[in-house]
Short mmCIF file of C-alpha atoms in Angstrom, two decimals:
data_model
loop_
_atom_site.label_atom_id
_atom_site.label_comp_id
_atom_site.label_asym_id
_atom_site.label_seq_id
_atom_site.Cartn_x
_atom_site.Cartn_y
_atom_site.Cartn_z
CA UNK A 1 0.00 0.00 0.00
CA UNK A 2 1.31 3.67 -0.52
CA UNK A 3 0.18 6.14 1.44
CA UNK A 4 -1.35 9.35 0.44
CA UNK A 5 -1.71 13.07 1.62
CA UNK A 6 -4.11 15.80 0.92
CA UNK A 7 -1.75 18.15 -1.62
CA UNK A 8 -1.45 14.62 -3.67
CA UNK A 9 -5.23 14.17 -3.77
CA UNK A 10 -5.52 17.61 -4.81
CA UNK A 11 -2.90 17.19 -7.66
CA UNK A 12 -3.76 13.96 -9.44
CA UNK A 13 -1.01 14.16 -11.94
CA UNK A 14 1.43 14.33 -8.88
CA UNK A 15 0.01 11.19 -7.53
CA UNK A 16 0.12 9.47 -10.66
CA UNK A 17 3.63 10.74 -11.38
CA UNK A 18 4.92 8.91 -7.42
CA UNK A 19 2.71 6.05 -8.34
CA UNK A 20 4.39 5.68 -11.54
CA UNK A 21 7.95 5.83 -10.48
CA UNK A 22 7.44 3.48 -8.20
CA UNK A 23 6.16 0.80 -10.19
CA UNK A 24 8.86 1.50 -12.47
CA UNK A 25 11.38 1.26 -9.43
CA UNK A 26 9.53 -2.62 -9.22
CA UNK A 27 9.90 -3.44 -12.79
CA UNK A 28 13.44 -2.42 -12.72
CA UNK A 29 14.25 -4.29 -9.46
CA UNK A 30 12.60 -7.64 -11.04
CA UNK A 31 14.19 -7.57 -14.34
CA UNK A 32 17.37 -7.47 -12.59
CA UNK A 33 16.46 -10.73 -10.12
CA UNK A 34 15.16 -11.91 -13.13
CA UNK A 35 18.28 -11.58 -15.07
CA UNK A 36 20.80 -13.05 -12.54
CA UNK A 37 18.49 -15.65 -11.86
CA UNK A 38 18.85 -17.00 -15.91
CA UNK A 39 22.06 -15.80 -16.35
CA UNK A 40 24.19 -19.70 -15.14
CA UNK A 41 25.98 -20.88 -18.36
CA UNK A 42 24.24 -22.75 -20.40
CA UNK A 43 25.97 -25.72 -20.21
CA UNK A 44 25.58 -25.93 -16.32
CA UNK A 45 22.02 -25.12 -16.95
CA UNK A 46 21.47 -27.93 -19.21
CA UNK A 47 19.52 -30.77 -17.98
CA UNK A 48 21.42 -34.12 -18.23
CA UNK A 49 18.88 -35.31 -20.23
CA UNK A 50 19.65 -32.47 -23.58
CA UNK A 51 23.37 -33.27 -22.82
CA UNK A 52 24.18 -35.94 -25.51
CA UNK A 53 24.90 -39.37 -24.49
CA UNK A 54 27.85 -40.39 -27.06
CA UNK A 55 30.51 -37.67 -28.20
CA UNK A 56 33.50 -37.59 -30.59
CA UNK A 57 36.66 -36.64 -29.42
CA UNK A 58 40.54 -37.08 -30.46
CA UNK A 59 43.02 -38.49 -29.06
CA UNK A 60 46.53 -37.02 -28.55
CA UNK A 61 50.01 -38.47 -27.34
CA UNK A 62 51.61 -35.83 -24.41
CA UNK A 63 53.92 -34.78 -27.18
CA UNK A 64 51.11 -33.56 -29.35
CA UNK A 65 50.50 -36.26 -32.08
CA UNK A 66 47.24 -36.51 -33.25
CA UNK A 67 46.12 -40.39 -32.90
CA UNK A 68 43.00 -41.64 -33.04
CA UNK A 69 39.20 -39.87 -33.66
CA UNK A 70 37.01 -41.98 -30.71
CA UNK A 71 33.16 -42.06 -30.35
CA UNK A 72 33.10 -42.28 -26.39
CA UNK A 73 30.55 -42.19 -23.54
CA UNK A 74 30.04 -38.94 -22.16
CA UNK A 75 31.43 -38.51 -19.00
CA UNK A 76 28.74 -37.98 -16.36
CA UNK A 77 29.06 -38.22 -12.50
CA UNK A 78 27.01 -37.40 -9.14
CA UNK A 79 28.74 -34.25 -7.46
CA UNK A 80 29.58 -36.18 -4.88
CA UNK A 81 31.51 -38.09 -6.91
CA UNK A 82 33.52 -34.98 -8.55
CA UNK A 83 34.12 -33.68 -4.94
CA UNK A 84 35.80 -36.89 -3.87
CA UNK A 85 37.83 -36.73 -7.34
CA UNK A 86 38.76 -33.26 -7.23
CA UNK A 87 40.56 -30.35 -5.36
CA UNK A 88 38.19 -27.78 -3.79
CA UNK A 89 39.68 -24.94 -6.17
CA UNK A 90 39.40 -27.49 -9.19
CA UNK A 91 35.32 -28.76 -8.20
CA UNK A 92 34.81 -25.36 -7.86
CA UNK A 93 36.00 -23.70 -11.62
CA UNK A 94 34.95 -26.67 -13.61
CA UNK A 95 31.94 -28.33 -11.61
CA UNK A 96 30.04 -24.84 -10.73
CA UNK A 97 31.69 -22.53 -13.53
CA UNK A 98 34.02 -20.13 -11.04
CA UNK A 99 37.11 -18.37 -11.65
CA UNK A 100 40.45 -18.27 -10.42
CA UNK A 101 42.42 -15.27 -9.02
CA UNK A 102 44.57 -14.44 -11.85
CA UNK A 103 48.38 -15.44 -10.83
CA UNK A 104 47.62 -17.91 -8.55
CA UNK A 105 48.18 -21.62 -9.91
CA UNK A 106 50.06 -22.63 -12.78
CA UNK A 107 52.53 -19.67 -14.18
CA UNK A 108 51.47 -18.41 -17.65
CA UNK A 109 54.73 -17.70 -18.88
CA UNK A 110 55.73 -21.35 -18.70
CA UNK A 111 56.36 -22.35 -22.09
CA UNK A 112 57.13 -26.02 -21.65
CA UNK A 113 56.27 -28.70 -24.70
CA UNK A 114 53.20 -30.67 -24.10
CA UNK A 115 50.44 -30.87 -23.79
CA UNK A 116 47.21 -29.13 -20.98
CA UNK A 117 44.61 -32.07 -20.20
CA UNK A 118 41.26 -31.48 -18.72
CA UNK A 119 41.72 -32.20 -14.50
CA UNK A 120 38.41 -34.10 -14.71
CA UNK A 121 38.76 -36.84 -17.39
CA UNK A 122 42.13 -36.39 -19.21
CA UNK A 123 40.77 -35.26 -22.53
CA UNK A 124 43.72 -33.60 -24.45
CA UNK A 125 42.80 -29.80 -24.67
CA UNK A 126 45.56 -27.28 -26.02
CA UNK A 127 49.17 -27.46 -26.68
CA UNK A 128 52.21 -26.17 -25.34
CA UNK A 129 53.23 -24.92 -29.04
CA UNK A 130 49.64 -22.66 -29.10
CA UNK A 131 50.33 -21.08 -25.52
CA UNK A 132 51.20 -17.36 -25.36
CA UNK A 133 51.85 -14.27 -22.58
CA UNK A 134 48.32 -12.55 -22.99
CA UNK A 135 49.11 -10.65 -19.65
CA UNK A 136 46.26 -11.72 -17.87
CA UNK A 137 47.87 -14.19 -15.20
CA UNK A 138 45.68 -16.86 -16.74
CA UNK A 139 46.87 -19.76 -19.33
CA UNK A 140 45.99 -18.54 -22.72
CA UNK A 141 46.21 -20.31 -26.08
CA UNK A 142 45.16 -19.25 -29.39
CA UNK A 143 43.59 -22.28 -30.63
CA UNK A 144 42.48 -25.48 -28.97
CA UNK A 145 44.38 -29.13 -30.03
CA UNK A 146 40.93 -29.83 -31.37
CA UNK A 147 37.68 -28.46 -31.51
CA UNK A 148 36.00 -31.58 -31.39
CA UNK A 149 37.66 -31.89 -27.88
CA UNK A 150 35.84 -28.81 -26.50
CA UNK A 151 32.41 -26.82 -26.51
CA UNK A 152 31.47 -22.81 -26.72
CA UNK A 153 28.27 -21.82 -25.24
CA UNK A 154 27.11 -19.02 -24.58
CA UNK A 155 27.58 -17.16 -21.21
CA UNK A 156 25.20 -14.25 -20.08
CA UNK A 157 26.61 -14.36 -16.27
CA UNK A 158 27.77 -11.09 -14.65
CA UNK A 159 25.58 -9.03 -17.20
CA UNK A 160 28.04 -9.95 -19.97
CA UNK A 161 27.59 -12.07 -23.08
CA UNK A 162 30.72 -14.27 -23.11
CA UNK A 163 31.53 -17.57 -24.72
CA UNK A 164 32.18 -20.26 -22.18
CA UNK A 165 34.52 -23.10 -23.08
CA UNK A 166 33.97 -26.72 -21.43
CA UNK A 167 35.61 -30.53 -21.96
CA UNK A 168 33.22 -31.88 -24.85
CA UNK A 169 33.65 -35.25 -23.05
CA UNK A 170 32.99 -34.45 -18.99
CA UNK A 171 31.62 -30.96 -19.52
CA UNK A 172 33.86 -29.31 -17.10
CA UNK A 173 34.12 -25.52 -17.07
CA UNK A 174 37.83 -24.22 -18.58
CA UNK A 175 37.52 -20.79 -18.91
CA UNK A 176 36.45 -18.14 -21.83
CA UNK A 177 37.44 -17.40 -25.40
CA UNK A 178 37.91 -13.71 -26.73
CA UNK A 179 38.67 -12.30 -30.34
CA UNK A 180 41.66 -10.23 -28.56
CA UNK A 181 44.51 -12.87 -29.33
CA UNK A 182 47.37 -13.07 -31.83
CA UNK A 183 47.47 -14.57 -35.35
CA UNK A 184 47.32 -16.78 -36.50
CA UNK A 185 43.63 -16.94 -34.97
CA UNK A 186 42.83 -13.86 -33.55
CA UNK A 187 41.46 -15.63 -30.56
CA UNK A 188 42.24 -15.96 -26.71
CA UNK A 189 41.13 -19.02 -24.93
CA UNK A 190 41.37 -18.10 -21.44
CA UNK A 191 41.46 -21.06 -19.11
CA UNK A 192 41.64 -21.38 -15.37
CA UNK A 193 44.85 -23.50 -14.52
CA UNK A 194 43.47 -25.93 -12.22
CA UNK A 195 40.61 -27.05 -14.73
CA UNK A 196 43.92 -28.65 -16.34
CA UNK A 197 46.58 -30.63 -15.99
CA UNK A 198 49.89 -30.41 -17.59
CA UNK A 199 51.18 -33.48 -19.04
CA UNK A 200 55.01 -32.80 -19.98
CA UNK A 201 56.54 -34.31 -23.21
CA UNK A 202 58.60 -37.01 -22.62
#
């Protein structure tokens, strides 16, 4: 209820006016609930059921070489089973889609040869020969080792439209890709160290 006084009963245009702006206050305030409330990635949004059940991936020696093109089970698990597998940072940015502090895990201006493996299920994900110094204090490549090895969806989150990047076979959160990155791609695939592990060649 909203209260009234005499000079507002005298003045309906004034009472209209307060009435107005406040409902308009409302909408606002709703629209933004609203918004945060659908704004998850879509891939953590997606029911298990839309996720598919088989998915092609390739396969990759730690030194790089492109083996064999596999039609595999997706990778699905209870959360309690992730939490037992995984570190609490590591559940965290690829099991509920958060971020790392920048600087804080695996040093970006490492440029040792092999190859970054998704911590979840071991897919191979990017090579060594692809990483570069964006500046950032987060691993950043220019191109994946595959794209049939990863997914892009689209991210609304933090009222921004991003495109998230996730393990094609386990779905785990890696980070985002931007069109700010060198040639020969132009792109930047940002990913959150401890959604990977490094496997050095031998």
């Amino acid at each position: 209820m909203f209260s009234s006084n005499k000079k507002d009963d005298q003045n309906p245009s004034s009472a209209s006016r307060r009435v107005f702006l406040i409902a308009s206050g409302v909408g606002v305030a709703g629209l933004v609930l609203s918004y945060f409330h659908k704004s998850a990635p879509i891939h953590v949004e997606a029911a298990a059921a839309e996720l598919p059940k088989m998915v092609k991936i390739v396969e990759f020696t730690d030194a790089g070489q492109r083996k064999d093109t596999v039609t595999v089970a997706r990778i699905a698990k209870t959360e309690g089973e992730w939490r037992k597998q995984l570190t609490p940072d590591s559940f965290e940015i690829t099991r509920l889609s958060g971020t790392e502090r920048p600087y804080t895990n695996e040093d970006p201006s490492n440029h040792q040869k092999g190859v970054f493996r998704c911590i979840c299920c071991d897919t191979a994900l990017f090579n060594s020969n692809t990483k570069f110094n964006s500046g950032t204090g987060w691993p950043s490549f220019w191109e994946p080792i595959a794209k049939e090895n990863v997914l892009e969806t689209t991210d609304n989150s933090l009222l921004m439209v991003r495109t998230a990047v996730s393990c094609r076979l386990c779905d785990a959160h890696l980070g985002h890709v931007f069109d700010d990155g060198p040639n020969p791609t132009g792109l930047r695939y940002c990913m959150n160290s401890v959604a990977m592990r490094f496997a050095k060649t031998s």
